[in-house]
Coordinates of C-alpha atoms in Angstrom, one line a residue:
Chain A
M855 CA -19.6 -25.4 21.7
P856 CA -16.4 -26.3 20.0
K857 CA -13.7 -23.7 20.3
L858 CA -12.8 -22.1 17.1
S859 CA -9.2 -22.5 15.9
A860 CA -7.1 -19.4 15.4
K861 CA -6.9 -20.2 11.6
S862 CA -10.7 -20.5 11.2
A863 CA -11.3 -17.5 13.3
T864 CA -8.9 -15.4 11.2
L865 CA -10.6 -16.5 7.9
L866 CA -13.9 -15.9 9.2
V867 CA -13.2 -12.4 10.3
L868 CA -11.6 -11.8 7.0
A869 CA -14.5 -13.3 5.0
A870 CA -17.1 -11.3 6.9
L871 CA -15.2 -7.9 6.5
I872 CA -14.9 -8.5 2.9
A873 CA -18.6 -9.3 2.5
V874 CA -20.1 -7.0 4.9
T875 CA -18.2 -3.6 4.4
P876 CA -19.7 -2.9 0.9
F877 CA -23.1 -2.4 2.5
F878 CA -21.6 0.8 4.2
F879 CA -20.0 2.2 0.9
P880 CA -21.5 5.6 0.3
S881 CA -20.2 5.5 -3.3
G882 CA -18.4 3.2 -5.8
Y883 CA -15.1 4.7 -5.4
Y884 CA -14.7 2.8 -2.0
Y885 CA -14.6 -0.6 -3.9
R886 CA -11.5 0.7 -5.5
V887 CA -9.9 1.5 -2.0
G888 CA -11.1 -1.8 -0.7
A889 CA -9.5 -3.7 -3.6
L890 CA -6.2 -1.7 -3.0
I891 CA -6.2 -2.7 0.8
F892 CA -6.7 -6.4 -0.2
V893 CA -4.0 -6.2 -2.8
N894 CA -1.7 -4.5 -0.2
G895 CA -2.8 -7.2 2.2
L896 CA -1.8 -10.1 -0.1
A897 CA 1.6 -8.6 -0.7
V898 CA 2.0 -8.1 3.0
T899 CA 1.0 -11.6 3.9
G900 CA 4.0 -12.6 2.0
I901 CA 6.2 -10.5 4.4
V902 CA 4.5 -12.2 7.2
I903 CA 5.8 -15.6 6.0
L904 CA 9.3 -14.1 5.6
T905 CA 9.7 -11.6 8.4
G906 CA 6.9 -12.7 10.9
Y907 CA 7.4 -16.4 10.8
A908 CA 11.1 -16.9 9.7
G909 CA 12.6 -13.4 11.1
Q910 CA 14.3 -12.6 7.7
I911 CA 14.1 -9.0 6.2
S912 CA 13.7 -8.1 2.7
L913 CA 14.0 -4.3 1.5
G914 CA 13.5 -5.4 -2.1
H915 CA 10.3 -7.2 -2.3
A916 CA 8.8 -4.5 -4.6
G917 CA 11.0 -5.9 -7.3
F918 CA 8.8 -9.1 -7.4
A919 CA 5.9 -6.9 -7.5
G920 CA 7.3 -5.2 -10.4
I921 CA 8.1 -8.5 -12.1
G922 CA 4.4 -9.6 -11.6
G923 CA 3.2 -6.4 -12.9
Y924 CA 5.2 -6.2 -15.9
A925 CA 4.4 -9.8 -16.6
C926 CA 0.7 -8.7 -17.2
A927 CA 1.8 -6.0 -19.5
L928 CA 4.4 -7.8 -21.6
A929 CA 3.3 -11.5 -21.8
P930 CA 0.1 -10.9 -23.5
T931 CA 1.4 -8.7 -26.3
H932 CA 4.8 -10.5 -26.7
L933 CA 4.0 -14.2 -26.0
G934 CA 0.1 -14.0 -26.8
L935 CA -0.7 -15.4 -23.3
H936 CA -4.0 -14.6 -21.8
P937 CA -3.6 -12.1 -18.9
S938 CA -4.7 -14.6 -16.3
L939 CA -1.9 -16.9 -17.4
A940 CA 0.5 -13.9 -17.4
V941 CA -0.2 -13.8 -13.6
V942 CA 1.1 -17.3 -13.3
L943 CA 4.1 -16.6 -15.5
G944 CA 5.0 -13.7 -13.4
A945 CA 4.6 -15.7 -10.3
A946 CA 6.8 -18.3 -11.8
V947 CA 9.5 -16.0 -12.8
S948 CA 9.6 -14.2 -9.5
A949 CA 9.8 -17.5 -7.9
V950 CA 12.7 -18.7 -10.0
L951 CA 14.5 -15.5 -9.6
A952 CA 13.9 -15.5 -5.8
Y953 CA 15.5 -18.9 -5.8
L954 CA 18.4 -17.9 -7.7
V955 CA 19.0 -14.5 -5.9
G956 CA 18.0 -16.2 -2.4
R957 CA 20.6 -18.8 -2.6
P958 CA 23.5 -16.6 -2.1
I959 CA 22.0 -13.8 -0.1
L960 CA 20.0 -16.0 2.4
R961 CA 23.2 -17.1 3.8
L962 CA 23.5 -13.7 5.2
K963 CA 21.9 -12.4 8.3
G964 CA 20.5 -9.0 9.5
Y965 CA 22.1 -6.1 7.8
Y966 CA 23.8 -8.0 5.1
L967 CA 20.6 -9.6 4.0
A968 CA 18.8 -6.2 4.2
V969 CA 21.4 -4.6 1.9
A970 CA 21.4 -7.4 -0.5
T971 CA 17.8 -7.5 -1.0
L972 CA 17.7 -3.8 -1.2
G973 CA 20.2 -3.9 -4.0
F974 CA 18.1 -6.5 -5.8
G975 CA 15.0 -4.3 -5.5
I976 CA 16.9 -1.3 -7.1
L977 CA 18.2 -3.5 -9.7
V978 CA 14.7 -4.5 -10.8
S979 CA 13.4 -0.9 -10.8
M980 CA 16.6 0.1 -12.7
V981 CA 16.0 -2.3 -15.4
L982 CA 12.1 -1.4 -15.7
N983 CA 13.3 2.4 -16.0
N984 CA 16.1 1.9 -18.5
E985 CA 14.8 -0.7 -21.0
R986 CA 12.4 1.8 -22.7
A987 CA 12.1 -0.4 -25.8
L988 CA 10.4 -3.2 -23.8
T989 CA 8.9 -1.5 -20.5
G990 CA 8.0 2.1 -21.8
G991 CA 10.6 3.4 -19.3
P992 CA 9.6 5.8 -16.5
D993 CA 6.4 6.6 -18.4
G994 CA 4.9 3.1 -17.9
I995 CA 3.1 0.7 -20.2
E996 CA -0.5 -0.1 -20.9
V997 CA -1.8 -3.5 -19.5
P998 CA -4.5 -5.5 -21.4
D999 CA -7.9 -6.1 -19.7
L1000 CA -8.2 -9.5 -17.8
G1001 CA -11.6 -10.1 -19.7
L1002 CA -13.1 -12.1 -16.8
R1003 CA -15.8 -9.4 -15.9
G1004 CA -17.5 -10.1 -19.5
V1005 CA -17.2 -13.8 -18.8
L1006 CA -19.0 -13.4 -15.4
K1007 CA -21.6 -11.2 -17.2
D1008 CA -22.4 -14.0 -19.8
W1009 CA -23.1 -16.1 -16.7
G1010 CA -25.5 -13.7 -15.8
L1011 CA -23.5 -12.0 -12.9
E1012 CA -23.1 -8.4 -13.5
L1013 CA -20.6 -6.4 -11.6
S1014 CA -19.4 -3.0 -12.0
N1015 CA -15.8 -2.6 -12.4
G1016 CA -15.1 -1.5 -8.9
Q1017 CA -17.2 -4.5 -7.4
F1018 CA -15.5 -7.0 -9.7
W1019 CA -12.0 -6.0 -8.6
Y1020 CA -13.1 -5.6 -5.0
F1021 CA -14.3 -9.2 -4.9
L1022 CA -11.5 -10.6 -7.0
C1023 CA -8.8 -9.0 -4.8
G1024 CA -10.8 -10.1 -1.6
I1025 CA -10.8 -13.7 -2.8
A1026 CA -7.1 -13.5 -3.7
L1027 CA -6.4 -12.2 -0.2
M1028 CA -8.6 -15.1 1.4
I1029 CA -6.7 -17.7 -0.6
G1030 CA -3.3 -16.1 0.4
A1031 CA -4.4 -15.8 3.9
W1032 CA -5.5 -19.4 4.1
I1033 CA -2.3 -20.7 2.6
A1034 CA -0.1 -18.5 5.1
L1035 CA -2.1 -19.8 7.9
N1036 CA -1.9 -23.4 7.0
L1037 CA 1.9 -22.9 6.6
H1038 CA 2.0 -21.4 10.1
Q1039 CA 0.6 -24.9 11.4
S1040 CA 2.5 -27.1 9.3
P1041 CA 5.9 -28.7 10.4
T1042 CA 7.5 -26.3 7.9
G1043 CA 5.8 -23.2 9.6
R1044 CA 7.0 -24.6 13.0
A1045 CA 10.5 -25.0 11.8
L1046 CA 10.3 -21.5 10.4
R1047 CA 9.3 -20.1 13.8
A1048 CA 12.0 -22.1 15.5
L1049 CA 14.5 -20.3 13.0
H1050 CA 13.1 -17.1 14.0
G1051 CA 13.7 -17.7 17.7
S1052 CA 17.2 -18.9 17.4
E1053 CA 18.8 -19.9 14.1
I1054 CA 21.7 -22.1 15.8
A1055 CA 19.0 -23.7 18.2
A1056 CA 17.0 -24.6 15.1
R1057 CA 19.9 -26.0 13.3
T1058 CA 21.0 -28.2 16.3
V1059 CA 17.5 -29.8 16.4
G1060 CA 18.3 -30.6 12.8
V1061 CA 16.3 -27.9 11.0
D1062 CA 17.7 -27.4 7.4
V1063 CA 18.1 -23.6 8.0
A1064 CA 19.2 -22.7 4.4
R1065 CA 16.5 -24.4 2.6
L1066 CA 13.7 -23.2 4.9
K1067 CA 14.8 -19.5 4.6
L1068 CA 14.9 -20.0 0.8
Q1069 CA 11.3 -21.6 0.8
A1070 CA 9.9 -18.6 2.7
F1071 CA 11.7 -16.3 0.5
V1072 CA 10.4 -17.8 -2.7
I1073 CA 6.9 -18.2 -1.1
S1074 CA 6.7 -14.5 -0.2
A1075 CA 8.1 -13.5 -3.6
V1076 CA 5.2 -15.2 -5.3
Y1077 CA 2.8 -13.4 -3.1
A1078 CA 4.3 -10.0 -4.1
S1079 CA 4.4 -10.8 -7.6
V1080 CA 0.7 -11.8 -7.7
A1081 CA -0.1 -8.7 -5.9
G1082 CA 1.7 -6.7 -8.4
S1083 CA -0.1 -8.4 -11.2
L1084 CA -3.4 -7.6 -9.7
V1085 CA -2.5 -4.0 -9.3
A1086 CA -1.6 -3.8 -13.1
L1087 CA -4.7 -5.5 -14.3
Q1088 CA -6.8 -3.4 -12.3
N1089 CA -5.3 -0.1 -13.3
K1090 CA -4.7 -1.4 -16.8
F1091 CA -1.3 0.6 -16.6
I1092 CA 1.9 0.2 -14.8
T1093 CA 5.0 2.2 -14.1
P1094 CA 8.3 1.2 -12.5
D1095 CA 7.1 2.9 -9.3
I1096 CA 5.6 -0.4 -8.5
A1097 CA 9.1 -1.8 -8.2
G1098 CA 10.5 1.2 -6.3
F1099 CA 12.3 1.4 -3.1
M1100 CA 9.5 3.3 -1.4
H1101 CA 7.1 0.5 -2.3
S1102 CA 9.4 -2.1 -0.6
I1103 CA 9.6 0.0 2.3
E1104 CA 5.7 0.5 2.5
M1105 CA 5.2 -3.3 2.5
V1106 CA 7.6 -3.8 5.4
T1107 CA 6.0 -0.8 7.3
M1108 CA 2.4 -2.3 6.8
A1109 CA 3.6 -5.5 8.1
V1110 CA 5.3 -4.3 11.2
L1111 CA 2.7 -1.7 11.8
G1112 CA -0.1 -4.2 12.1
G1113 CA 2.0 -6.8 13.6
A1114 CA 4.1 -9.0 11.3
G1115 CA 3.7 -12.1 13.5
S1116 CA 0.1 -12.6 12.5
V1117 CA -1.7 -12.7 9.3
L1118 CA -4.6 -10.6 10.5
G1119 CA -2.4 -8.0 12.1
A1120 CA -0.5 -7.6 9.0
I1121 CA -3.6 -7.1 6.9
F1122 CA -4.8 -4.7 9.4
G1123 CA -1.6 -2.7 9.0
A1124 CA -2.1 -2.8 5.3
G1125 CA -5.5 -1.3 5.7
V1126 CA -4.5 1.5 7.9
L1127 CA -1.5 2.6 5.8
T1128 CA -3.7 2.4 2.5
L1129 CA -6.4 4.3 4.1
L1130 CA -4.3 7.0 5.7
P1131 CA -3.3 8.8 2.6
Q1132 CA -7.0 8.5 1.1
A1133 CA -8.6 9.8 4.3
L1134 CA -6.2 12.7 4.5
T1135 CA -5.4 14.0 1.1
V1136 CA -3.6 16.9 2.9
L1137 CA -1.3 14.2 4.1
A1138 CA 0.2 13.5 0.6
E1139 CA 2.9 16.0 1.2
Y1140 CA 3.6 14.3 4.5
E1141 CA 3.5 10.8 3.3
Q1142 CA 7.1 9.9 3.7
L1143 CA 7.4 11.7 6.8
V1144 CA 4.6 9.8 8.5
L1145 CA 5.7 6.5 6.9
G1146 CA 9.3 7.0 8.5
L1147 CA 7.8 8.3 11.9
V1148 CA 5.4 5.1 11.8
M1149 CA 8.5 2.7 11.3
M1150 CA 10.5 4.2 14.1
L1151 CA 7.6 4.5 16.7
V1152 CA 6.1 1.0 16.2
M1153 CA 9.6 -0.7 16.5
I1154 CA 10.4 1.5 19.7
F1155 CA 7.2 1.1 21.4
L1156 CA 5.0 -1.5 19.9
R1157 CA 7.5 -4.1 18.7
D1158 CA 4.6 -6.7 18.3
G1159 CA 2.6 -4.4 16.2
L1160 CA -0.8 -2.6 16.5
L1161 CA -3.2 -5.3 16.3
P1162 CA -1.6 -7.7 18.7
S1163 CA -1.1 -4.8 21.2
I1164 CA -4.8 -3.9 20.9
L1165 CA -6.0 -7.3 21.3
R1166 CA -3.9 -7.7 24.5
K1167 CA -5.4 -4.7 25.9
L1168 CA -8.8 -5.9 25.2
R1169 CA -8.2 -9.1 26.8
G1170 CA -6.8 -7.3 29.7
T1171 CA -3.9 -9.8 30.1
G1172 CA -0.4 -8.6 31.0
E1173 CA 1.4 -11.3 29.0
Chain B
M1218 CA 45.2 5.6 -22.0
S1219 CA 44.0 9.3 -21.4
E1220 CA 40.5 7.8 -21.5
F1221 CA 41.4 5.3 -18.7
L1222 CA 42.9 8.0 -16.8
Q1223 CA 39.8 10.1 -17.1
F1224 CA 37.6 7.2 -15.6
L1225 CA 40.3 6.8 -13.0
F1226 CA 39.8 10.5 -11.9
S1227 CA 36.1 10.4 -11.9
G1228 CA 36.3 6.9 -9.9
V1229 CA 38.5 8.4 -7.2
T1230 CA 36.6 11.4 -6.8
V1231 CA 33.1 9.6 -6.2
G1232 CA 35.1 7.0 -4.3
A1233 CA 36.3 9.5 -1.9
V1234 CA 32.6 10.4 -1.2
Y1235 CA 31.8 6.6 -0.6
A1236 CA 34.8 6.3 1.7
L1237 CA 33.5 9.2 3.7
V1238 CA 30.1 7.4 3.9
A1239 CA 31.7 4.0 4.7
L1240 CA 33.8 5.5 7.5
G1241 CA 30.4 6.9 9.1
F1242 CA 29.1 3.4 8.9
T1243 CA 32.2 2.1 10.6
I1244 CA 32.2 4.6 13.4
I1245 CA 28.6 3.8 14.5
Y1246 CA 29.0 0.1 13.8
N1247 CA 32.1 0.1 16.1
A1248 CA 30.4 1.9 18.9
S1249 CA 27.1 0.1 19.0
D1250 CA 26.9 -2.9 16.4
V1251 CA 24.2 -0.8 14.7
V1252 CA 24.3 -0.3 11.0
N1253 CA 22.8 3.1 10.5
F1254 CA 20.9 3.1 7.2
A1255 CA 20.3 6.8 7.6
Q1256 CA 24.1 7.4 6.8
G1257 CA 23.2 8.5 3.3
E1258 CA 20.7 11.2 4.5
F1259 CA 23.6 12.8 6.3
V1260 CA 25.4 13.4 2.9
M1261 CA 22.1 14.7 1.5
L1262 CA 21.5 16.9 4.3
G1263 CA 25.0 18.4 4.2
G1264 CA 24.5 19.3 0.4
M1265 CA 20.9 20.6 1.0
I1266 CA 21.3 22.7 4.1
T1267 CA 24.3 24.2 2.4
W1268 CA 22.5 25.0 -0.7
F1269 CA 19.6 26.6 1.3
A1270 CA 21.8 28.6 3.7
H1271 CA 24.0 29.6 0.7
A1272 CA 20.9 30.6 -1.2
A1273 CA 19.5 32.5 1.6
G1274 CA 22.7 34.8 1.4
L1275 CA 25.3 33.4 3.8
P1276 CA 28.8 32.9 2.6
L1277 CA 29.6 29.3 1.5
P1278 CA 31.9 28.5 4.2
L1279 CA 29.6 29.5 6.8
A1280 CA 26.8 27.7 5.2
A1281 CA 28.8 24.6 5.0
L1282 CA 29.6 24.9 8.7
I1283 CA 26.1 25.3 9.7
A1284 CA 25.2 22.3 7.6
I1285 CA 27.7 20.1 9.2
V1286 CA 27.0 21.2 12.7
A1287 CA 23.2 20.9 12.1
T1288 CA 23.5 17.3 10.7
A1289 CA 25.8 16.4 13.7
A1290 CA 22.9 17.5 15.9
L1291 CA 20.3 15.5 14.0
G1292 CA 22.6 12.5 14.2
V1293 CA 22.7 12.9 17.9
A1294 CA 19.0 13.4 18.0
I1295 CA 18.4 10.0 16.1
N1296 CA 20.6 8.2 18.5
K1297 CA 18.9 9.6 21.5
L1298 CA 15.3 9.4 20.3
A1299 CA 15.4 6.4 18.2
I1300 CA 18.4 4.0 19.0
E1301 CA 19.0 4.2 22.7
P1302 CA 15.3 3.6 23.5
A1303 CA 15.4 0.5 21.3
R1304 CA 18.7 -1.1 22.9
G1305 CA 18.5 -4.7 22.9
A1306 CA 16.0 -4.8 20.0
P1307 CA 16.6 -7.6 17.4
V1308 CA 18.6 -6.7 14.3
V1309 CA 15.4 -6.5 12.2
S1310 CA 13.8 -3.9 14.5
L1311 CA 17.2 -1.8 14.3
I1312 CA 17.1 -2.1 10.5
I1313 CA 13.5 -0.9 10.2
I1314 CA 14.2 2.0 12.7
T1315 CA 17.1 3.3 10.9
I1316 CA 15.4 2.9 7.5
G1317 CA 12.5 4.8 9.2
A1318 CA 14.9 7.5 10.2
S1319 CA 16.1 7.6 6.7
V1320 CA 12.6 7.9 5.1
F1321 CA 11.6 10.6 7.8
L1322 CA 14.6 12.6 7.1
Q1323 CA 14.0 12.3 3.2
G1324 CA 10.3 13.3 3.8
A1325 CA 11.4 16.3 6.2
A1326 CA 13.8 17.5 3.4
Q1327 CA 11.2 17.5 0.9
L1328 CA 9.1 19.7 3.1
V1329 CA 11.7 22.1 4.5
F1330 CA 13.5 22.4 1.2
D1331 CA 11.9 21.2 -2.0
K1332 CA 12.1 18.5 -4.6
Q1333 CA 14.5 20.2 -7.1
I1334 CA 18.1 19.1 -7.8
H1335 CA 20.5 21.6 -6.5
S1336 CA 24.1 22.7 -6.5
F1337 CA 26.5 25.4 -5.3
P1338 CA 29.7 26.8 -6.7
A1339 CA 32.9 24.8 -6.5
F1340 CA 35.1 26.0 -4.0
S1341 CA 38.1 27.0 -6.0
G1342 CA 36.8 27.6 -9.5
D1343 CA 35.9 25.5 -12.4
T1344 CA 39.1 25.4 -14.4
P1345 CA 39.7 22.0 -15.0
L1346 CA 43.5 20.7 -14.4
R1347 CA 45.1 18.9 -17.3
I1348 CA 46.9 15.6 -16.0
G1349 CA 48.4 13.3 -18.6
G1350 CA 45.8 14.0 -21.4
A1351 CA 42.9 13.8 -18.9
T1352 CA 41.2 16.6 -16.8
I1353 CA 40.3 16.7 -13.2
Q1354 CA 38.0 19.3 -11.5
P1355 CA 39.6 21.3 -8.7
Q1356 CA 36.7 20.3 -6.7
S1357 CA 37.8 16.7 -7.0
L1358 CA 40.8 17.6 -5.3
W1359 CA 38.9 19.0 -2.4
V1360 CA 36.8 15.7 -2.1
I1361 CA 39.8 13.4 -2.3
G1362 CA 41.8 15.7 0.3
G1363 CA 38.8 15.9 2.4
A1364 CA 38.4 12.1 2.7
L1365 CA 42.0 11.6 3.2
L1366 CA 42.3 14.5 5.9
V1367 CA 39.2 13.0 7.9
F1368 CA 40.8 9.5 7.8
A1369 CA 44.0 11.0 9.2
G1370 CA 42.2 12.9 11.9
L1371 CA 40.2 9.9 12.8
W1372 CA 43.4 7.8 13.1
L1373 CA 44.9 10.5 15.4
F1374 CA 41.9 10.6 17.3
F1375 CA 41.5 6.9 18.0
T1376 CA 45.1 6.2 18.7
R1377 CA 46.4 9.3 20.5
T1378 CA 43.5 10.7 22.5
L1379 CA 41.9 9.3 25.6
L1380 CA 38.5 9.8 24.2
G1381 CA 39.3 8.0 21.0
R1382 CA 40.6 5.1 23.0
A1383 CA 37.5 5.1 25.2
V1384 CA 35.5 4.7 22.0
L1385 CA 37.8 1.7 20.8
A1386 CA 37.4 0.1 24.3
T1387 CA 33.7 0.4 23.9
S1388 CA 33.6 -1.3 20.6
N1389 CA 35.7 -4.0 21.9
N1390 CA 33.8 -4.8 24.9
R1391 CA 30.8 -2.5 26.2
L1392 CA 30.5 -4.0 29.6
A1393 CA 34.2 -4.0 30.3
A1394 CA 34.4 -0.4 29.1
Q1395 CA 31.6 0.6 31.5
L1396 CA 33.6 -1.3 34.3
V1397 CA 36.5 0.9 34.0
G1398 CA 34.5 3.9 34.1
I1399 CA 33.7 4.8 30.5
N1400 CA 30.5 6.5 29.7
T1401 CA 29.4 4.3 27.0
N1402 CA 26.3 6.3 26.4
F1403 CA 28.3 9.3 25.8
V1404 CA 30.5 7.4 23.4
M1405 CA 27.4 6.5 21.2
T1406 CA 26.5 10.0 21.3
L1407 CA 29.9 11.2 20.1
S1408 CA 29.8 8.3 17.4
F1409 CA 26.6 9.4 15.9
A1410 CA 27.7 13.1 15.9
L1411 CA 31.0 12.3 14.3
S1412 CA 29.6 10.1 11.7
A1413 CA 26.7 12.4 10.8
G1414 CA 29.3 15.3 10.6
I1415 CA 31.5 13.3 8.3
G1416 CA 28.7 12.4 6.2
A1417 CA 27.6 16.0 6.0
L1418 CA 31.1 17.0 5.1
A1419 CA 31.0 14.4 2.3
G1420 CA 27.8 16.0 1.0
V1421 CA 29.2 19.6 1.2
L1422 CA 32.4 18.7 -0.7
A1423 CA 30.7 16.5 -3.3
T1424 CA 27.4 18.6 -4.2
P1425 CA 29.3 20.9 -6.7
I1426 CA 30.1 17.7 -8.7
T1427 CA 27.4 15.2 -8.1
L1428 CA 24.5 17.7 -7.4
T1429 CA 22.1 17.2 -4.4
A1430 CA 18.4 16.4 -4.2
Y1431 CA 16.1 15.3 -1.3
N1432 CA 16.3 11.5 -2.5
V1433 CA 20.1 11.2 -3.2
G1434 CA 20.8 9.7 0.3
I1435 CA 19.7 6.0 -0.5
G1436 CA 22.3 5.7 -3.3
F1437 CA 25.2 7.1 -1.1
A1438 CA 24.1 4.7 1.7
L1439 CA 24.1 1.6 -0.6
K1440 CA 27.4 2.3 -1.9
G1441 CA 28.9 3.5 1.4
F1442 CA 27.7 0.2 2.7
A1443 CA 29.2 -1.8 0.0
G1444 CA 32.5 0.0 0.3
A1445 CA 32.4 -0.7 4.3
M1446 CA 31.7 -4.3 3.6
L1447 CA 34.3 -4.7 0.7
G1448 CA 36.8 -3.3 3.0
G1449 CA 35.7 -5.4 6.1
M1450 CA 32.7 -4.2 8.2
G1451 CA 34.1 -2.3 11.3
N1452 CA 37.5 -1.6 9.8
P1453 CA 38.4 2.1 9.1
K1454 CA 41.2 1.4 7.0
G1455 CA 39.1 -1.0 5.0
A1456 CA 36.3 1.4 4.7
L1457 CA 38.5 4.0 3.1
A1458 CA 39.9 1.5 0.7
G1459 CA 36.6 0.0 0.0
G1460 CA 35.0 3.3 -0.6
F1461 CA 37.5 4.1 -3.2
L1462 CA 37.4 0.7 -4.7
I1463 CA 33.6 1.0 -5.2
G1464 CA 33.9 4.3 -6.8
L1465 CA 36.7 3.0 -9.2
I1466 CA 34.5 -0.1 -10.2
E1467 CA 31.5 2.1 -10.8
A1468 CA 33.4 4.6 -13.0
L1469 CA 35.1 1.9 -15.0
T1470 CA 31.5 0.2 -15.5
A1471 CA 30.2 3.3 -16.7
G1472 CA 33.1 3.9 -19.0
Y1473 CA 33.6 0.4 -20.6
L1474 CA 30.3 -1.3 -20.0
S1475 CA 27.1 0.7 -19.5
S1476 CA 26.4 4.0 -18.1
T1477 CA 22.8 3.2 -17.3
Y1478 CA 23.9 0.2 -15.4
K1479 CA 26.8 1.7 -13.4
E1480 CA 24.4 1.9 -10.4
A1481 CA 24.3 -1.9 -10.4
A1482 CA 28.0 -2.2 -9.9
A1483 CA 27.9 -1.8 -6.2
F1484 CA 25.2 -4.4 -5.7
V1485 CA 27.1 -6.9 -7.9
V1486 CA 30.2 -6.3 -5.7
I1487 CA 28.1 -6.8 -2.6
L1488 CA 27.1 -10.0 -3.8
L1489 CA 30.4 -11.2 -4.9
V1490 CA 32.0 -10.1 -1.7
L1491 CA 29.5 -11.9 0.3
F1492 CA 29.8 -14.8 -1.8
F1493 CA 33.6 -15.2 -1.8
M1494 CA 35.0 -13.2 0.8
P1495 CA 32.4 -12.4 3.6
Q1496 CA 35.0 -11.0 6.1
G1497 CA 36.0 -8.3 3.3
L1498 CA 39.6 -7.3 2.5
F1499 CA 40.8 -6.2 5.9
G1500 CA 38.3 -8.0 8.1
R1501 CA 39.2 -10.7 10.5
K1502 CA 37.6 -14.0 10.2
S1503 CA 35.2 -14.3 13.2
T1504 CA 33.4 -17.1 14.6
E1505 CA 30.2 -16.6 16.4
R1506 CA 30.1 -17.7 20.0
V1507 CA 26.8 -19.2 21.0

C-alpha cells in the first residue's frame, strides 16, 4: 500500500471532519459554530504561513480581516460590485497594503516587528471606528447578501442558511489548507523554513530573506482578509471589533495553541478556542483571563502546541 | 503662541507618563533582553488599585502605596512564573508570553474591579496655574516631577550603589556577571519589581488627568515602547527623552492636525524611526555577531 503523504493525509482528515461531523449535530445552531471554526481556521492557516513557516510574528492581522470584512460592506453599495467580487477586492487591497506596510517593517525582527504590526492593526481599527460617514463607526454597518444560496436553490440544491455557510466556509478552509500545504513543500516553503531556523544561515545560502518574508506576510494577509469577508457576509453585519487588537491576539493564540508549525494543528487550535466560549457560556466573563493564561502556559510548557504534543504522545516516541 | 504653549504643557504631561513606561521597558530589557509587553498593564494596575483602595475608604497616599507595592509584587510574579521558566525560548515565544501576561492582567482587572472608567482626586487641587497665557494643572507638575525624580533616582542607583552596578554588569554580560558572583536571578527579579513599581507610580500620578480603565494598558505600552525606541532601546536617557518627545508629538498632532488620529502619531514615529534611524537618538550602532 502506498504511504500517504502528510499533505494528502491532512487534507483527507479535514475533508472527513467537515463532511462527517454534521451527522452528529443535534440542532441547526451547530452549523453556525462549525462555520465559525472554519473561518477562524482559515485566518489561522495564514498565521501558520507567517509564524509557523517563516518565524515572523504579526500582532495586527485583524486589521486585514477588517479590510476584507468592510470591503464586503462597502464595495457593493459604493462601487456596485457583487459581494463575491468584493471579497476579491478586499483581498487585493489587503495584499497591496501588506506589501506597502511590510516592505519597511519586515526588515525588523522580533520585538520591533511585533510592535510595528500591532500599531498597524490599531491604525486600521482606528480608521474603522472614526470614519463614521463611511463605516458607521463603532455601531457597525450592514453587509449585503451573498446571493449564492438562491443560485444553488435554482440548481436544485436546497440548503438551510446554516448548512450553506458551513459548507462554503468548509470549502474555503480546504482550499486555504491545500495552498498552505503546497507552499510548505515548494522551494519557497523550504526557504521560508530555512529562514525560520536561522535568518543569517538562510541568507548565506542565497535566500532572498527580505522578499520571502514579504511574500509570507502578503499571503497571510490575504488569508485574514478572506476570513474577514466570510464573517461579514455570513453575519450580514460587521463592526470594527473584527479589526480589534483582541482579535489579532486570538488569531496568534489559536495558532500557537494548536501548533503553529502545522496546518492541522493550527486549525485544531482554532477549533478549541472557538468552541471554548460556546461550550461554557459562563466563561464569557473569563474569556480574556483564559486567553492570556493559554498563551503563557502553551509557550512555557508546550512550545510546539497542543496537537503535535498529543500526536507525539500517541506515537510514543520521545523525539 | 499661548495655544502652542498649551499644547506643549499637555504634551509634556503625557510625555512624562510615557517616559516612565519607557524607563520600565528599558530596565527589564537591559537586565534580560526581554521586552515586556505587559508594561502598560502596570500603569493600569497602579491607577485601578489606587482607585479601588481609595473608594474602599483608605486615604489616597496609602492607597497609592498599596497599589505600587502590589504591582511590584505582580511584576515579580510574572518574572518568576512566566519569564524565568521560559529562559532560552525564541523571541516569538517571549513576545507571546508577555502579551499573554498583558491580556491575563486585563482580564483579571475586569473581574476584580470592573469595566468602568475611573478617576480619583488630584493631589493638590484642581486650580489651574497660569503661565504665559496658557494653563497647567497642578497634577501635571506632579507627573513631570515624578518622572524626573524617578530618572534621577535610577541614575543614582545605577551609578552609586553596588546593587545598581550589579544590574549594569548583568546587562552587559550575563555570564561574566555570574562568574564574579552576581546573583543574576535576583537582578532579574529586582528589575521586574522596579519597572512594575515605576509603571504603577506612573498610573497613580496620571490617573487624575488621563483617567483609568481596565483596557488602557495597551495604549501606554505602545507609546512607551515608541518612546524607548525613539531614544534608543536600552538607554535610560533615551527612554526619558523619547517618552517626552512622543508625548509632545501626540499633543501637537492633536492640536494642529486631528484629535481623532493623535493615537496614530506614535505608530508613525515608530515607522519613521525604524526606517531612518533604527538605533534611535541615543543608541549606539550595533552589529550582530553570528
